[in-house]
Short mmCIF file of C-alpha atoms in Angstrom, two decimals:
data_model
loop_
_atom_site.label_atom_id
_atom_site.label_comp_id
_atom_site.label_asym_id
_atom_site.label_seq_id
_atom_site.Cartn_x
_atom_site.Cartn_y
_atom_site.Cartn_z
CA UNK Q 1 108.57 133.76 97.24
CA UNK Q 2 106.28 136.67 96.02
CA UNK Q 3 108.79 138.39 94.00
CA UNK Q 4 109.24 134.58 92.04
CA UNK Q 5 105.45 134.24 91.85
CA UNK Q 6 104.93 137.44 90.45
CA UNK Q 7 108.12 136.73 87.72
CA UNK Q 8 106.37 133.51 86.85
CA UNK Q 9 103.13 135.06 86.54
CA UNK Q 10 104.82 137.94 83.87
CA UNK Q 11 106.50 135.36 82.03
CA UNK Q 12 103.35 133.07 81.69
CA UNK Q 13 101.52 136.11 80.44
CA UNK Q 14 104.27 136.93 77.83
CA UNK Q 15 104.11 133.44 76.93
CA UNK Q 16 102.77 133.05 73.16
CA UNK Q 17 102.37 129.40 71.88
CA UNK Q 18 104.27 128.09 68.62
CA UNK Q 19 101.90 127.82 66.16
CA UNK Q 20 100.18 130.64 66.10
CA UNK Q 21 103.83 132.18 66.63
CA UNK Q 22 104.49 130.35 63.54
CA UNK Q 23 101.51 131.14 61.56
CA UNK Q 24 102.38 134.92 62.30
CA UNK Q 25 105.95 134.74 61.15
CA UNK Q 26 104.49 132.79 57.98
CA UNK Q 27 102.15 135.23 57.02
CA UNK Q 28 104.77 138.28 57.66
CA UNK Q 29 107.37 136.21 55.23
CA UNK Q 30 104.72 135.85 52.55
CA UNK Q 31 103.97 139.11 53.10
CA UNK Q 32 107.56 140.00 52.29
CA UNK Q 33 108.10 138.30 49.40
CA UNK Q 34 104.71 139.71 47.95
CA UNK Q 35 106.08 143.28 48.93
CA UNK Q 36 109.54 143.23 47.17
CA UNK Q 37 107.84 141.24 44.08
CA UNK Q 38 104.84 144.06 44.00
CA UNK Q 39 108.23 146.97 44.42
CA UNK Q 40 109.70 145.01 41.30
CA UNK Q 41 106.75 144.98 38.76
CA UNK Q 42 104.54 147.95 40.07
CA UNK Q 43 107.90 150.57 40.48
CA UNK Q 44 111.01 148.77 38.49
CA UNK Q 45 109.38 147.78 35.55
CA UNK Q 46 108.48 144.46 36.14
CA UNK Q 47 110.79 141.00 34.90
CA UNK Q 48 112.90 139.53 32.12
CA UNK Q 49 116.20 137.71 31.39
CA UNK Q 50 117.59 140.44 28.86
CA UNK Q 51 120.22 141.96 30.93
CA UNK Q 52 118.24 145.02 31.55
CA UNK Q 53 117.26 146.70 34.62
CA UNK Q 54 114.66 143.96 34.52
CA UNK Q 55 117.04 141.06 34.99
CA UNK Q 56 118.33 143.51 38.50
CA UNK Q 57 114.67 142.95 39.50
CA UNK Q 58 115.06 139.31 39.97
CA UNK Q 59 117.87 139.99 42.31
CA UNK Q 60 116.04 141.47 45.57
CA UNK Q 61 112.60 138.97 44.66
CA UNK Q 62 115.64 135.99 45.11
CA UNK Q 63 117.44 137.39 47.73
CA UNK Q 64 114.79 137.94 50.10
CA UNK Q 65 112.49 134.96 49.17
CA UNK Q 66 116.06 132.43 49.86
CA UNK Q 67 118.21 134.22 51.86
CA UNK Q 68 115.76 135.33 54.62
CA UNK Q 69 112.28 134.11 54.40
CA UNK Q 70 112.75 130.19 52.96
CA UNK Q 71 116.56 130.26 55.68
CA UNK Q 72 114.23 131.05 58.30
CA UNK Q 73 111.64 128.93 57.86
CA UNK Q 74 114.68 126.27 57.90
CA UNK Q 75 116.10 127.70 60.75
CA UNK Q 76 112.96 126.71 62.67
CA UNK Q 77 112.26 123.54 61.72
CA UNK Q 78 113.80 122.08 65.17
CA UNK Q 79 111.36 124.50 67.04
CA UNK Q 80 108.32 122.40 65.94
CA UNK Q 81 107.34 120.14 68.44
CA UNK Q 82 106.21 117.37 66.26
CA UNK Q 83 110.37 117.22 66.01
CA UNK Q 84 110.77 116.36 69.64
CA UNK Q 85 109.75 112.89 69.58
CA UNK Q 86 110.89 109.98 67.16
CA UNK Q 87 113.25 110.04 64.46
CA UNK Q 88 115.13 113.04 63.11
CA UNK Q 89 116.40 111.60 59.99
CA UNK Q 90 113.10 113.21 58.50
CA UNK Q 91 113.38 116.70 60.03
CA UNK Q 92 117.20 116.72 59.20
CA UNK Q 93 116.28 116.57 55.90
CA UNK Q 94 113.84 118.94 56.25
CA UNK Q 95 115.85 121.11 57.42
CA UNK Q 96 118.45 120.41 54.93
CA UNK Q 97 116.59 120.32 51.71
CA UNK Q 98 115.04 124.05 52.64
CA UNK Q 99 118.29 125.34 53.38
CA UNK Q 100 119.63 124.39 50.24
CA UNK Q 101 116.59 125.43 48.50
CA UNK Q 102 117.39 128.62 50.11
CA UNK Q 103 120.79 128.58 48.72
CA UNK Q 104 119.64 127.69 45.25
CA UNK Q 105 117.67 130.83 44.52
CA UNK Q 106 120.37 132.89 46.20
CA UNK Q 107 122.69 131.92 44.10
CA UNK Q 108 120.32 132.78 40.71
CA UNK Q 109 120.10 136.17 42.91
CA UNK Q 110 123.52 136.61 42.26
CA UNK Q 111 123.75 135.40 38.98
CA UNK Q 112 121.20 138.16 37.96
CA UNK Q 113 122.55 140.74 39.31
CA UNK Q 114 126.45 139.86 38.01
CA UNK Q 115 124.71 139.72 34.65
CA UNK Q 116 122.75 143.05 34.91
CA UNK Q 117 126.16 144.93 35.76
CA UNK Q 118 128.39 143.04 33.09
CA UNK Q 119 125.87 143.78 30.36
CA UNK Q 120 125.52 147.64 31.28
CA UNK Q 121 129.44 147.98 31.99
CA UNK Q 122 128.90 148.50 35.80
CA UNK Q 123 131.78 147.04 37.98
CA UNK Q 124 130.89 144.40 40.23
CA UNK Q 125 131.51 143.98 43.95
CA UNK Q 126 132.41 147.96 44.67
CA UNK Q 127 129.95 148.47 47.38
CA UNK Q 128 129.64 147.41 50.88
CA UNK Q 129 126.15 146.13 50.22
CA UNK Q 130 128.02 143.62 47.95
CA UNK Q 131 130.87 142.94 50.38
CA UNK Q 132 128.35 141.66 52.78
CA UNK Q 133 125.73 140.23 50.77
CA UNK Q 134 128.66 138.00 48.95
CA UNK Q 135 130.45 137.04 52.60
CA UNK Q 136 126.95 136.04 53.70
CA UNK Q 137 126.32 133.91 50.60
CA UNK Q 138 130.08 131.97 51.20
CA UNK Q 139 129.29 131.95 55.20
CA UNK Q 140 126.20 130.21 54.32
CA UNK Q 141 127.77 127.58 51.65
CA UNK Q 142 130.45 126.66 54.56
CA UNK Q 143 127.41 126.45 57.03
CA UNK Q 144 125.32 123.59 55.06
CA UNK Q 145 128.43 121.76 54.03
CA UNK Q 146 129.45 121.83 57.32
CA UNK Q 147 126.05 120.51 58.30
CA UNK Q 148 125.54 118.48 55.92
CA UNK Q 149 129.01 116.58 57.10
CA UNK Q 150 128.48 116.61 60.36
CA UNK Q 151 124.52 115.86 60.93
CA UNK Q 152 123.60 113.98 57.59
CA UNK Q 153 126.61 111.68 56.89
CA UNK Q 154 126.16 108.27 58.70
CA UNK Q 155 130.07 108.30 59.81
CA UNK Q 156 130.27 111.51 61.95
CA UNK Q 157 131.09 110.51 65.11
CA UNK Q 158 128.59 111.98 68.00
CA UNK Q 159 131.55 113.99 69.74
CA UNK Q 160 131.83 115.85 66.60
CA UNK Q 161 127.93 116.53 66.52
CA UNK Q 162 128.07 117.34 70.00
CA UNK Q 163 130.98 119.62 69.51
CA UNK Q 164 129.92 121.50 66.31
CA UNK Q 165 126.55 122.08 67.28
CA UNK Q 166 126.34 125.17 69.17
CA UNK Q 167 129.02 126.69 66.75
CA UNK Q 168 125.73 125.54 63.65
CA UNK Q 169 123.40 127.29 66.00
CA UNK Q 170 125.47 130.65 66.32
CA UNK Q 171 126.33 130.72 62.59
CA UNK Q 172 122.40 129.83 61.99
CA UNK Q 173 121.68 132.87 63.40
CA UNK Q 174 124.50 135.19 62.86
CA UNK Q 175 123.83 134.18 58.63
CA UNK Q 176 119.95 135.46 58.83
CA UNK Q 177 120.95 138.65 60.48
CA UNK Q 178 123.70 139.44 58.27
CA UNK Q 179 120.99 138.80 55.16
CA UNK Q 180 118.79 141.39 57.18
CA UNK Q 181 121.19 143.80 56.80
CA UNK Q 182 122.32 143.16 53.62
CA UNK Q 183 118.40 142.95 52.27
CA UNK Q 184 118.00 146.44 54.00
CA UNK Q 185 121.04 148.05 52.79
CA UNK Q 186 120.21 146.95 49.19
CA UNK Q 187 117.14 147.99 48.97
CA UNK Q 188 118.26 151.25 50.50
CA UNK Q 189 120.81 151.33 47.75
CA UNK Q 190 118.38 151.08 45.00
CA UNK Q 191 116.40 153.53 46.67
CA UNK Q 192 119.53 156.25 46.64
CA UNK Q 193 119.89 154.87 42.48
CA UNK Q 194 117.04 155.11 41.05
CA UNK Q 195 115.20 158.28 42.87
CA UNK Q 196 116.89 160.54 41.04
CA UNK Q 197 117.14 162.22 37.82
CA UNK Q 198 113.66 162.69 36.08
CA UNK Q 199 111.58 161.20 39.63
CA UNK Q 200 110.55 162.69 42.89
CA UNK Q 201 114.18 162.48 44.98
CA UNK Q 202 114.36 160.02 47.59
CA UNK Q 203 114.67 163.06 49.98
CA UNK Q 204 111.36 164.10 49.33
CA UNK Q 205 109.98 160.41 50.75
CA UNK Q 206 108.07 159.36 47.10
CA UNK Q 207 105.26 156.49 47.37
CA UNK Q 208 107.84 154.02 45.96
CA UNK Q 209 110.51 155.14 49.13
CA UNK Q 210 107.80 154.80 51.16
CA UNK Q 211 106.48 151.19 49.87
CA UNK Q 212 110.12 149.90 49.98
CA UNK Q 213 111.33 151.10 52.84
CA UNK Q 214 108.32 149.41 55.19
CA UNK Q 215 109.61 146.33 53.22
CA UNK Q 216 112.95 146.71 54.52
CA UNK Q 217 111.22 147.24 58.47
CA UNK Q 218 108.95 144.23 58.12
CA UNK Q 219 112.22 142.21 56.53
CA UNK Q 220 113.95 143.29 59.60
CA UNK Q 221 110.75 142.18 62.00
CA UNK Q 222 110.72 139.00 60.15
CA UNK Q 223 114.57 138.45 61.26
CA UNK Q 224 114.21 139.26 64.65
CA UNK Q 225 111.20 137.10 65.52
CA UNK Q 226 113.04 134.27 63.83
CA UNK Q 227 116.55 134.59 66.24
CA UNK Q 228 113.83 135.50 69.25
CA UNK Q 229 112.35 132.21 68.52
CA UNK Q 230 115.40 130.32 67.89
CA UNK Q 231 116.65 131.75 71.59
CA UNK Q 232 113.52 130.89 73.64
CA UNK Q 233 114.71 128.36 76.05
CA UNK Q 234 110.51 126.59 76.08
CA UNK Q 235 110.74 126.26 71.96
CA UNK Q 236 114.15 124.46 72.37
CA UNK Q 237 113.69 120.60 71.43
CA UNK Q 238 115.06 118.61 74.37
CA UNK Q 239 118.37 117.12 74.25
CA UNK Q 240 117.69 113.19 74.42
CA UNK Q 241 120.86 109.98 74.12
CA UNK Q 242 118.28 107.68 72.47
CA UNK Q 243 119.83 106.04 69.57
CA UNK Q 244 116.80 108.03 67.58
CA UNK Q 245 117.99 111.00 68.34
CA UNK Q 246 121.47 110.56 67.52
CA UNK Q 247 120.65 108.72 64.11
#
């Protein structure tokens, strides 16, 4: 009896409410975006649609603004508990309409960064920074049509919901992490490119190295607080066979 008062003592001081969970994870994912868009203009020589280097810019400012920071946020769009009571037509689409917002400005990640290689002659798809960030991008395409079928269509039957559901969850999760790693790896990649010839050598840890790789560590942060969050059992929103919740 002392040894389970003491364990629910531990985990009621370890326990951190939502919202302020939230507001934190916000802030950090701001902070991101703000980070790889400052890396871009301040180090990389800012923006443009020429096919230049400049066009490659708009790749990581995409990448990690859809592919981690805007996913997340629709990743934990369940977790709030305004979503626990009432109708979840409204946070479905919610949850929906971010997700494919997310996928939106992934794809124009792509799309830059196809067009920055074909107009300098550089092959596409050679690295395994590319192998993974392109299986994450069609993992994530089969994940929201999948969703979209089985959760937004009025004729899925509720054994199919029921039955799908955890495998959503897992892929939910198992997509962010993989656009952790491929965020970090990329950036890591334009690190080992571009500190080179004529600059301070990545080697030698330059400002810029330094700037971009706490972007990669606070990219990785924001990923792990989002699958921590999506795993805690108390943020969970309770299973319920009202007809609301199966609408």
């Amino acid at each position: 009896a002392l040894a389970r008062r003491c364990h629910h003592r531990s985990t009621a001081m370890l326990d951190v409410p939502f919202l302020p969970f939230c507001a934190f994870l916000g802030t950090l994912g701001l902070l991101c975006v703000a980070m790889v868009g400052t890396w871009c203009q301040h180090w990389r020589g800012g923006f443009s649609l020429d096919g230049s280097s400049r066009t490659f810019n708009w790749h990581p400012v995409l990448m990690v603004t859809g592919l981690v920071v805007l996913y997340g946020a629709a990743a934990l769009v369940y977790r709030i508990p305004n979503t626990w009571s009432g109708p979840k037509l409204p946070w479905k689409v919610l949850h929906g309409s971010l997700a494919l917002g997310a996928f939106v400005l992934t794809v124009l990640g792509l799309a830059a960064v196809f067009r920055f290689h074909n107009s300098q002659g550089t092959p596409n798809m050679y690295s395994l920074h590319s192998w993974m960030g392109l299986g994450t991008v069609l993992l994530f395409s089969c994940q929201w049509a999948a969703g979209f079928g089985a959760f937004l269509l009025p004729w899925a039957p509720a054994w199919l919901r029921a039955l799908y559901k955890p495998i959503h969850v897992f892929f939910g999760s198992t997509i962010l992490m993989l656009s952790v790693a491929s965020c970090a790896s990329g950036i890591n990649e334009k690190l080992f490119f571009s500190l080179k010839n004529g600059t301070t050598a990545y080697k030698l840890l330059p400002a810029e190295a330094v700037f971009a790789n706490t972007l990669g560590l606070f990219i990785l942060i924001f990923g792990v607080l989002v699958v921590a969050a999506l795993a805690r059992p108390s943020w969970k929103r309770p299973d319920s066979d009202s007809p609301d919740s199966r609408q």
